[in-house]
Short mmCIF file of C-alpha atoms and ligand atoms in Angstrom, two decimals:
data_model
loop_
_atom_site.label_atom_id
_atom_site.label_comp_id
_atom_site.label_asym_id
_atom_site.label_seq_id
_atom_site.Cartn_x
_atom_site.Cartn_y
_atom_site.Cartn_z
CA MET U 1 -16.06 -33.81 -14.39
CA ASP U 2 -14.26 -31.02 -16.04
CA SER U 3 -13.93 -28.07 -14.85
CA PHE U 4 -17.90 -26.19 -16.09
CA ASP U 5 -19.39 -28.94 -14.43
CA ILE U 6 -17.86 -28.93 -10.98
CA PHE U 7 -18.56 -24.89 -12.15
CA LYS U 8 -21.55 -25.59 -12.93
CA LYS U 9 -22.33 -28.01 -9.94
CA LEU U 10 -21.08 -25.41 -7.73
CA SER U 11 -23.13 -22.66 -8.87
CA VAL U 12 -25.82 -24.58 -7.62
CA GLY U 13 -25.06 -24.97 -3.82
CA ALA U 14 -23.32 -28.48 -4.83
CA LYS U 15 -22.36 -29.07 -1.39
CA PHE U 16 -18.98 -30.55 -0.89
CA LYS U 17 -18.04 -33.87 -0.20
CA LYS U 18 -16.93 -33.87 4.03
CA PRO U 19 -13.33 -34.60 3.67
CA GLU U 20 -10.80 -36.75 5.99
CA LYS U 21 -9.65 -35.98 8.67
CA ILE U 22 -5.93 -35.80 8.73
CA ALA U 23 -4.73 -36.21 12.44
CA ILE U 24 -3.32 -33.77 14.33
CA LYS U 25 -1.35 -35.70 16.79
CA PRO U 26 1.58 -38.27 14.51
CA GLU U 27 1.97 -41.26 16.52
CA ASN U 28 5.94 -41.36 15.11
CA GLU U 29 7.51 -39.46 11.49
CA LYS U 30 7.25 -41.53 9.78
CA SER U 31 3.23 -41.36 9.72
CA SER U 32 2.84 -38.12 10.60
CA ALA U 33 4.94 -37.40 7.50
CA LYS U 34 2.33 -39.85 5.37
CA GLN U 35 -0.12 -37.76 5.93
CA VAL U 36 0.48 -34.53 6.55
CA LYS U 37 3.35 -33.32 3.75
CA ILE U 38 6.22 -31.34 5.49
CA LYS U 39 8.28 -30.16 2.98
CA THR U 40 11.50 -27.69 4.43
CA VAL U 41 13.83 -25.37 2.45
CA GLY U 42 17.06 -24.47 2.84
CA ASP U 43 20.63 -25.47 4.62
CA ASN U 44 20.70 -28.21 6.52
CA VAL U 45 17.61 -27.81 7.61
CA PRO U 46 16.39 -30.49 11.70
CA PRO U 47 15.60 -32.87 11.56
CA ALA U 48 11.58 -33.43 12.53
CA LEU U 49 10.69 -34.39 15.98
CA SER U 50 8.03 -36.46 16.02
CA THR U 51 7.60 -36.42 20.30
CA PHE U 52 8.21 -33.09 22.93
CA ASP U 53 10.16 -35.31 24.91
CA LEU U 54 12.47 -36.22 21.63
CA MET U 55 12.15 -32.39 21.83
CA LYS U 56 13.76 -32.39 25.31
CA LYS U 57 16.26 -34.62 25.35
CA THR U 58 17.63 -33.31 21.83
CA TYR U 59 17.69 -29.44 22.88
CA SER U 60 16.71 -30.00 27.31
CA LEU U 61 13.75 -28.14 27.46
CA SER U 62 13.68 -27.21 30.93
CA PRO U 63 10.96 -29.39 33.18
CA VAL U 64 8.43 -26.93 33.70
CA LEU U 65 7.67 -25.81 29.60
CA MET U 66 7.09 -29.46 29.42
CA GLU U 67 5.10 -29.17 32.23
CA ASN U 68 3.78 -27.06 30.52
CA LEU U 69 2.89 -27.87 27.66
CA ASN U 70 1.07 -31.24 29.45
CA LYS U 71 -0.68 -29.22 31.20
CA SER U 72 -2.09 -27.53 28.15
CA GLY U 73 -3.50 -30.68 26.46
CA TYR U 74 0.43 -30.42 24.21
CA THR U 75 0.63 -34.50 25.27
CA GLU U 76 1.81 -34.46 21.49
CA PRO U 77 3.74 -31.88 18.92
CA THR U 78 1.07 -30.79 15.23
CA PRO U 79 2.97 -31.43 12.21
CA ILE U 80 3.73 -27.38 11.82
CA GLN U 81 5.61 -27.35 15.65
CA THR U 82 8.18 -31.15 14.79
CA GLN U 83 10.05 -29.01 12.66
CA ALA U 84 8.80 -25.23 13.57
CA ILE U 85 10.42 -25.88 16.93
CA PRO U 86 13.77 -27.36 16.27
CA VAL U 87 14.76 -24.41 13.74
CA MET U 88 13.73 -21.97 15.72
CA LEU U 89 15.38 -24.40 18.54
CA GLN U 90 18.25 -24.14 16.86
CA LYS U 91 18.40 -20.27 16.41
CA ARG U 92 17.37 -20.52 13.23
CA GLN U 93 15.27 -17.82 11.02
CA ILE U 94 11.95 -19.07 9.26
CA PHE U 95 8.61 -18.90 7.34
CA ALA U 96 6.52 -21.03 8.22
CA CYS U 97 2.74 -21.79 6.79
CA ALA U 98 0.39 -23.97 8.41
CA PRO U 99 -2.98 -25.05 8.00
CA THR U 100 -5.58 -22.78 10.06
CA GLY U 101 -5.90 -24.27 12.96
CA SER U 102 -2.04 -26.30 13.11
CA GLY U 103 -1.21 -24.72 16.68
CA LYS U 104 1.91 -21.99 14.97
CA THR U 105 1.38 -19.85 17.87
CA ALA U 106 2.71 -22.55 20.15
CA ALA U 107 5.02 -23.24 17.75
CA PHE U 108 7.52 -20.09 17.80
CA LEU U 109 5.99 -19.48 21.76
CA VAL U 110 7.91 -22.76 22.72
CA PRO U 111 10.95 -21.96 21.02
CA VAL U 112 10.67 -17.89 22.28
CA ILE U 113 10.26 -19.74 25.94
CA HIS U 114 13.60 -22.09 25.77
CA HIS U 115 16.01 -19.08 24.37
CA LEU U 116 14.39 -16.60 26.89
CA ASN U 117 15.41 -18.65 29.82
CA LYS U 118 14.17 -17.14 32.56
CA PRO U 119 13.95 -13.06 33.04
CA LEU U 120 17.21 -10.98 33.52
CA ASN U 121 15.30 -7.19 34.37
CA LYS U 122 17.18 -6.15 30.80
CA GLY U 123 12.90 -5.27 28.97
CA PHE U 124 11.41 -6.48 26.33
CA ARG U 125 13.97 -9.21 24.14
CA ALA U 126 11.31 -11.27 22.40
CA LEU U 127 8.48 -9.52 20.44
CA ILE U 128 5.10 -10.52 18.30
CA VAL U 129 3.37 -8.52 16.21
CA SER U 130 -0.31 -9.52 15.63
CA PRO U 131 -2.32 -7.58 13.19
CA THR U 132 -5.36 -7.54 15.48
CA ARG U 133 -5.55 -6.77 19.55
CA GLU U 134 -8.08 -9.60 19.89
CA LEU U 135 -5.26 -11.86 19.13
CA ALA U 136 -2.55 -10.71 20.32
CA LYS U 137 -4.24 -10.95 23.31
CA GLN U 138 -5.35 -15.11 23.10
CA THR U 139 -1.86 -14.63 22.52
CA LEU U 140 -1.09 -13.08 24.76
CA ARG U 141 -2.69 -16.41 26.65
CA GLU U 142 -0.93 -18.38 25.36
CA CYS U 143 2.19 -17.24 26.64
CA THR U 144 1.50 -17.02 29.20
CA ARG U 145 0.46 -19.64 30.48
CA LEU U 146 3.51 -22.44 29.00
CA CYS U 147 5.45 -19.85 30.60
CA GLU U 148 3.37 -20.37 34.02
CA GLY U 149 7.18 -21.50 36.88
CA ILE U 150 9.63 -19.77 34.79
CA GLY U 151 9.22 -16.53 35.35
CA LEU U 152 9.44 -14.87 32.22
CA ARG U 153 7.01 -12.04 32.10
CA ALA U 154 4.77 -11.04 28.36
CA HIS U 155 2.75 -7.55 28.05
CA THR U 156 0.36 -6.48 25.74
CA PHE U 157 -0.59 -2.68 25.90
CA THR U 158 -3.87 -1.71 26.90
CA LYS U 159 -4.83 2.21 27.20
CA ILE U 160 -2.73 3.56 24.71
CA ASN U 161 -2.58 6.92 27.31
CA LYS U 162 -1.95 5.00 29.66
CA ASP U 163 0.95 2.67 27.72
CA LYS U 164 2.82 6.37 26.46
CA GLU U 165 3.91 6.64 30.62
CA LYS U 166 3.76 3.29 31.80
CA PHE U 167 6.12 2.22 28.79
CA ASN U 168 8.73 4.67 29.75
CA PRO U 169 11.96 2.14 28.75
CA LYS U 170 13.36 1.99 32.29
CA LEU U 171 9.53 0.55 34.35
CA ALA U 172 8.89 -1.98 30.97
CA GLN U 173 12.18 -3.48 32.42
CA LYS U 174 10.65 -6.03 34.58
CA PHE U 175 8.52 -7.58 31.08
CA ASP U 176 10.15 -9.95 28.40
CA ILE U 177 7.00 -10.82 25.78
CA LEU U 178 6.08 -8.28 24.41
CA ILE U 179 2.87 -8.93 21.67
CA ALA U 180 1.51 -5.74 20.53
CA THR U 181 0.19 -5.07 17.47
CA PRO U 182 1.37 -2.44 14.75
CA ASN U 183 -0.24 0.47 15.50
CA ARG U 184 0.59 0.82 18.88
CA LEU U 185 4.01 0.44 19.04
CA VAL U 186 4.31 2.37 16.66
CA PHE U 187 2.68 5.11 18.29
CA LEU U 188 4.66 3.90 20.89
CA LEU U 189 8.29 4.04 19.32
CA GLN U 190 7.59 7.99 17.89
CA GLN U 191 7.36 9.24 21.14
CA GLU U 192 9.63 11.80 22.07
CA PRO U 193 11.69 10.36 23.35
CA PRO U 194 10.81 6.50 22.16
CA ALA U 195 8.15 5.12 24.42
CA VAL U 196 9.28 1.44 24.36
CA GLU U 197 12.74 0.02 23.33
CA LEU U 198 13.03 -2.42 21.63
CA ASP U 199 16.85 -2.76 21.77
CA ASN U 200 17.23 -5.63 23.19
CA ILE U 201 14.54 -8.32 21.04
CA GLU U 202 16.56 -11.20 20.24
CA TRP U 203 13.15 -12.62 18.96
CA LEU U 204 11.08 -10.52 16.65
CA ILE U 205 8.29 -12.72 15.23
CA ILE U 206 5.19 -12.27 12.56
CA ASP U 207 2.04 -13.94 13.30
CA GLU U 208 0.66 -14.23 10.34
CA SER U 209 2.44 -12.33 7.77
CA ASP U 210 0.72 -12.76 5.01
CA LYS U 211 -0.80 -9.39 6.12
CA LEU U 212 1.13 -7.59 7.90
CA PHE U 213 2.60 -6.68 4.95
CA GLU U 214 0.08 -5.96 3.06
CA THR U 215 0.19 -2.34 2.08
CA GLY U 216 -2.29 0.69 2.00
CA VAL U 217 -5.00 1.91 3.96
CA ARG U 218 -5.99 -1.82 5.56
CA GLY U 219 -2.15 -3.25 5.19
CA PHE U 220 0.59 -2.79 7.53
CA ARG U 221 3.05 -2.96 5.46
CA ASP U 222 4.53 0.91 7.10
CA GLN U 223 4.29 0.86 9.74
CA LEU U 224 6.54 -3.12 9.69
CA ALA U 225 9.12 -1.66 8.39
CA THR U 226 9.66 0.62 11.56
CA ILE U 227 9.04 -2.37 13.54
CA TYR U 228 11.88 -3.75 12.20
CA LYS U 229 14.39 -0.88 12.32
CA ALA U 230 13.82 -0.60 16.12
CA CYS U 231 14.91 -4.71 16.50
CA GLY U 232 17.62 -3.86 15.08
CA PRO U 233 19.59 -6.53 13.47
CA ASN U 234 20.39 -9.76 15.93
CA ALA U 235 17.26 -10.10 16.53
CA LYS U 236 15.90 -13.40 14.98
CA ARG U 237 13.65 -13.04 12.74
CA ALA U 238 10.38 -15.30 12.44
CA MET U 239 7.72 -15.81 9.77
CA PHE U 240 3.91 -17.86 10.18
CA SER U 241 0.34 -17.54 8.64
CA ALA U 242 -1.52 -19.86 6.60
CA THR U 243 -1.21 -18.17 3.76
CA TYR U 244 1.59 -17.44 1.79
CA THR U 245 1.98 -14.90 -0.57
CA VAL U 246 4.65 -14.85 -2.93
CA GLU U 247 5.85 -11.09 -1.72
CA VAL U 248 6.59 -12.56 1.57
CA ALA U 249 8.11 -15.90 0.72
CA LYS U 250 10.84 -13.36 -1.28
CA TRP U 251 11.53 -11.15 1.30
CA SER U 252 12.29 -13.74 3.50
CA LYS U 253 13.91 -15.49 1.20
CA LYS U 254 16.55 -12.53 0.04
CA ASN U 255 16.72 -10.41 3.74
CA LEU U 256 16.61 -12.99 6.17
CA ASP U 257 19.75 -14.93 6.88
CA GLY U 258 19.97 -18.52 7.04
CA LEU U 259 15.99 -18.82 5.88
CA VAL U 260 14.58 -22.40 6.55
CA ALA U 261 11.56 -22.64 4.82
CA VAL U 262 9.28 -25.10 6.00
CA THR U 263 5.17 -25.41 4.92
CA VAL U 264 2.55 -28.23 5.72
CA GLY U 265 0.02 -29.98 3.56
CA ASN U 266 -0.66 -27.81 -0.22
CA ARG U 267 -0.40 -23.85 0.46
CA ASN U 268 -3.11 -22.05 0.11
CA THR U 269 -6.24 -24.54 0.31
CA THR U 270 -9.05 -24.95 3.16
CA THR U 271 -8.13 -27.28 6.36
CA THR U 272 -9.71 -30.34 5.24
CA THR U 273 -11.31 -31.16 8.27
CA VAL U 274 -14.48 -27.83 7.46
CA GLU U 275 -17.18 -28.88 5.11
CA GLN U 276 -17.87 -27.13 3.09
CA ASP U 277 -21.16 -25.45 1.16
CA LEU U 278 -22.25 -23.44 -1.25
CA VAL U 279 -25.39 -21.35 -1.26
CA PHE U 280 -26.89 -19.53 -3.98
CA VAL U 281 -29.02 -17.64 -3.33
CA GLY U 282 -29.73 -15.42 -5.94
CA ASN U 283 -29.79 -11.52 -4.33
CA GLU U 284 -29.51 -10.57 -1.09
CA GLU U 285 -33.26 -10.99 0.75
CA GLY U 286 -31.97 -14.79 0.11
CA LYS U 287 -29.49 -14.52 2.41
CA LEU U 288 -31.37 -13.73 4.85
CA ILE U 289 -34.02 -16.18 4.25
CA ALA U 290 -31.72 -18.67 3.75
CA MET U 291 -30.40 -17.67 7.36
CA ARG U 292 -33.06 -18.47 8.89
CA ASP U 293 -33.73 -21.15 7.09
CA LEU U 294 -30.81 -22.16 9.26
CA VAL U 295 -31.99 -21.22 11.28
CA LYS U 296 -35.78 -23.07 11.68
CA LYS U 297 -33.90 -26.34 10.43
CA GLY U 298 -31.12 -25.93 13.60
CA LEU U 299 -28.07 -24.67 14.46
CA THR U 300 -25.56 -25.93 16.81
CA PRO U 301 -23.94 -23.68 18.24
CA PRO U 302 -21.17 -22.22 18.32
CA VAL U 303 -22.03 -19.93 15.07
CA LEU U 304 -19.78 -17.33 13.89
CA ILE U 305 -21.64 -14.85 10.81
CA PHE U 306 -18.78 -13.63 8.62
CA LEU U 307 -19.75 -8.92 6.88
CA GLN U 308 -18.07 -7.46 5.25
CA SER U 309 -18.48 -4.25 6.83
CA LYS U 310 -19.51 -3.51 10.02
CA GLU U 311 -22.78 -1.29 9.01
CA ARG U 312 -23.72 -5.17 7.60
CA ALA U 313 -22.80 -6.19 10.68
CA LYS U 314 -24.93 -4.18 12.97
CA GLU U 315 -27.86 -4.31 9.66
CA LEU U 316 -28.35 -8.21 10.29
CA PHE U 317 -27.41 -8.29 14.25
CA SER U 318 -30.70 -6.34 14.17
CA GLU U 319 -32.58 -8.52 12.15
CA LEU U 320 -31.01 -12.09 14.40
CA ILE U 321 -31.77 -10.12 17.42
CA TYR U 322 -35.56 -9.76 16.55
CA ASP U 323 -35.40 -12.79 15.20
CA GLY U 324 -34.73 -13.73 19.24
CA ILE U 325 -31.30 -15.28 18.53
CA ASN U 326 -28.89 -15.38 21.50
CA VAL U 327 -26.20 -13.04 18.78
CA ASP U 328 -23.82 -10.30 19.30
CA ALA U 329 -21.66 -8.89 16.92
CA ILE U 330 -17.94 -7.29 17.31
CA HIS U 331 -16.47 -4.61 14.59
CA SER U 332 -14.63 -2.04 14.74
CA ASP U 333 -17.09 0.89 16.36
CA ARG U 334 -18.05 -1.39 19.15
CA THR U 335 -15.63 0.34 22.00
CA GLN U 336 -12.46 -1.95 23.39
CA GLN U 337 -14.55 -3.20 26.71
CA GLN U 338 -17.72 -3.83 24.55
CA ARG U 339 -15.75 -5.85 21.90
CA ASP U 340 -14.12 -7.53 25.15
CA ASN U 341 -17.34 -8.07 26.24
CA THR U 342 -18.90 -10.43 23.67
CA VAL U 343 -15.44 -12.66 23.24
CA LYS U 344 -15.66 -13.22 26.03
CA ALA U 345 -19.05 -14.38 26.45
CA PHE U 346 -19.14 -16.08 23.41
CA ARG U 347 -16.12 -18.08 24.56
CA GLU U 348 -18.52 -18.39 27.69
CA GLY U 349 -21.20 -20.03 25.80
CA LYS U 350 -23.23 -16.99 26.79
CA ILE U 351 -22.82 -15.98 24.12
CA TRP U 352 -24.18 -18.26 20.31
CA VAL U 353 -24.48 -16.52 17.46
CA LEU U 354 -21.70 -14.18 16.84
CA ILE U 355 -21.43 -11.63 14.02
CA CYS U 356 -18.16 -10.06 12.91
CA THR U 357 -16.12 -8.45 9.96
CA GLU U 358 -12.64 -9.27 9.35
CA LEU U 359 -11.21 -8.07 11.99
CA MET U 360 -11.57 -11.45 14.00
CA GLY U 361 -10.85 -13.46 10.42
CA ARG U 362 -7.47 -13.80 11.35
CA GLY U 363 -5.85 -16.10 13.99
CA ILE U 364 -8.54 -16.47 16.23
CA ASP U 365 -9.98 -19.49 18.37
CA PHE U 366 -12.66 -19.77 19.42
CA LYS U 367 -13.38 -24.48 20.87
CA GLY U 368 -15.81 -26.16 19.33
CA VAL U 369 -16.91 -23.01 16.46
CA ASN U 370 -19.56 -26.15 14.28
CA LEU U 371 -20.38 -23.64 12.17
CA VAL U 372 -19.12 -20.94 9.81
CA ILE U 373 -21.30 -18.36 7.49
CA ASN U 374 -19.74 -16.47 5.36
CA TYR U 375 -23.20 -14.03 4.84
CA ASP U 376 -20.98 -11.93 2.57
CA PHE U 377 -19.18 -13.53 0.02
CA PRO U 378 -15.12 -12.91 0.65
CA SER U 379 -13.28 -10.53 -1.19
CA SER U 380 -10.70 -13.07 -1.58
CA ALA U 381 -9.28 -17.23 -1.96
CA ILE U 382 -7.50 -15.38 1.09
CA SER U 383 -9.84 -14.26 3.07
CA TYR U 384 -12.50 -17.65 2.53
CA ILE U 385 -9.57 -19.93 3.77
CA HIS U 386 -9.09 -17.68 7.05
CA ARG U 387 -12.22 -17.26 7.64
CA ILE U 388 -13.43 -21.40 7.04
CA GLY U 389 -10.76 -21.85 9.24
CA ARG U 390 -12.11 -20.65 12.62
CA THR U 391 -13.62 -24.41 12.74
CA GLY U 392 -12.24 -27.71 12.73
CA ARG U 393 -9.47 -26.71 14.74
CA ALA U 394 -7.20 -28.88 15.93
CA GLY U 395 -7.63 -32.04 14.71
CA ARG U 396 -11.68 -30.95 15.24
CA SER U 397 -13.89 -31.39 12.31
CA GLY U 398 -16.12 -27.99 11.75
CA LYS U 399 -18.45 -26.94 8.59
CA ALA U 400 -18.74 -23.62 6.46
CA VAL U 401 -21.30 -22.42 4.28
CA THR U 402 -20.44 -19.50 2.23
CA PHE U 403 -24.12 -18.43 1.23
CA PHE U 404 -24.09 -16.38 -2.23
CA THR U 405 -25.67 -14.16 -4.64
CA ASN U 406 -25.27 -13.24 -8.89
CA ASP U 407 -23.70 -10.05 -8.47
CA ASP U 408 -20.89 -13.25 -6.87
CA LYS U 409 -21.44 -14.80 -9.94
CA PRO U 410 -17.68 -12.89 -11.41
CA MET U 411 -15.67 -13.42 -7.85
CA LEU U 412 -16.58 -16.96 -7.81
CA ARG U 413 -16.08 -16.78 -11.38
CA ARG U 414 -11.84 -15.52 -10.14
CA TYR U 415 -11.78 -17.78 -7.38
CA PHE U 416 -12.52 -20.81 -9.89
CA LEU U 417 -9.40 -22.51 -9.64
CA PHE U 418 -9.15 -22.46 -6.26
CA LEU U 419 -12.38 -24.00 -5.79
CA CYS U 420 -11.55 -26.22 -8.81
CA LYS U 421 -8.04 -26.86 -6.24
CA ILE U 422 -10.38 -27.80 -3.27
CA PHE U 423 -12.50 -29.81 -5.33
CA SER U 424 -10.01 -32.31 -7.26
CA LEU U 425 -8.18 -32.93 -3.40
CA LEU U 426 -11.49 -33.82 -2.22
CA TYR U 427 -12.09 -36.07 -5.01
CA ASN U 428 -8.66 -37.33 -5.60
N1 ATP R 501 0.26 -29.94 20.49
C1 ATP R 501 -0.95 -29.07 20.24
N2 ATP R 501 -2.01 -31.01 20.54
C2 ATP R 501 -3.18 -30.10 21.10
N3 ATP R 501 -3.93 -28.89 20.65
C3 ATP R 501 -2.61 -27.46 19.70
C4 ATP R 501 -0.82 -28.02 20.35
N4 ATP R 501 -0.95 -26.95 19.73
C5 ATP R 501 -2.42 -26.66 19.73
N5 ATP R 501 -3.32 -27.25 20.03
C6 ATP R 501 -5.24 -25.99 20.02
O1 ATP R 501 -5.49 -25.64 18.65
C7 ATP R 501 -5.55 -24.71 18.55
C8 ATP R 501 -5.59 -23.81 16.75
O2 ATP R 501 -3.96 -23.64 17.75
P1 ATP R 501 -3.15 -22.13 17.02
O3 ATP R 501 -4.89 -20.88 17.66
O4 ATP R 501 -2.20 -22.57 17.82
O5 ATP R 501 -3.60 -22.41 15.49
P2 ATP R 501 -2.93 -21.57 13.33
O6 ATP R 501 -1.74 -22.21 13.39
O7 ATP R 501 -2.59 -20.52 14.39
O8 ATP R 501 -4.18 -20.62 13.65
P3 ATP R 501 -4.72 -19.15 12.52
O9 ATP R 501 -4.03 -19.61 11.58
O10 ATP R 501 -6.20 -19.40 12.78
O11 ATP R 501 -4.37 -18.31 13.69
C9 ATP R 501 -5.58 -24.30 19.80
O12 ATP R 501 -7.09 -24.49 20.48
C10 ATP R 501 -4.64 -24.78 21.03
O13 ATP R 501 -4.76 -24.69 20.88
#
């Protein structure tokens, strides 16, 4: 089938063939390397270790940390964990790229917790920067779980004015790990005197690094530079993301001594556990008809629906609530409390369908999302990868449906190469 045929097929809403699952639990190093390609670049790269037991033996991981991994249900490391954990345990700086839902959070938390070892009462020694507050809170939860019984204390900012008073450096001494969004952190750093001190930071982790490197009004590049400087020259840096940009790769190569770059799978492709469907809906009205059609056929919750703006999210919410669907919406016009309550209700299964904007596109790990609907066509291939990556996580299967109209066709054409890449991966 040539490229034109593929495009014709896509444009009439052809279904992608369901891809084969990639096992998230490798049986041994050899099989893991065979199932999931792990590529490393750097000098003297520490070998990947296929079990947590091997990591414990090689790097003397504490029994309590091992127990916490076990209690989290992490019996074997995921592919990124097999390689990134040993690299960071050797205090090597890392630039890591691995698919959505592949366990990158624990890949950086385990070595950080191992190095910090126990509370020292000297303030933050590790900093994890996340693009959204929702992701920061989620990382805090995982961090707190993995630190249980070790005594390390992690913190994320909640109320900015309180934080201003609370986080004068003296009072922050009881915390070891800070998980923060760039805007809040920079606000506190810029108080006179600074309301947060980062002098003792040993590890600076940039999660969703390509997002945080973006410039422009929605980017965090300037804030990141301020944070980077505040951490002092001795902090080790680690960059993690599901998507790769040449800019971050080049920057890391130039600025991070002894860097190890780790890539799991093929760069900038969707996770293989998601069945993908493109549906041509003609025009704007067609989207609502297609949506109602999906509901009529029967949706299996939980379902996430992505739209391009908060205004559009509100409009769709009114339509779906009118249809009697158990739905809520999350976007930047809602208060922090409302956002927290909505996320909690969705996690607990009290809300079945969650309408969201790009805000929820990165990093958010809702267990068992069955279906992601791109009601509005994503604005880039990178956005597509992250959005549909909210399903098919941790080796589970998932489904994504993307609506497109006549107006989206130029964009679809721009994605063409990317979509062909998925296509050829699925059919070869
Ligand atoms: N070793 C493991 N075994 C089983 N499950 C794991 C393991 N490590 C992580 N997980 C689970 O996998 C899911 C995805 O992990 P995580 O959120 O860290 O993914 P991610 O790679 O950061 O994804 P994204 O790119 O979307 O941010 C989580 O529910 C997490 O609890």
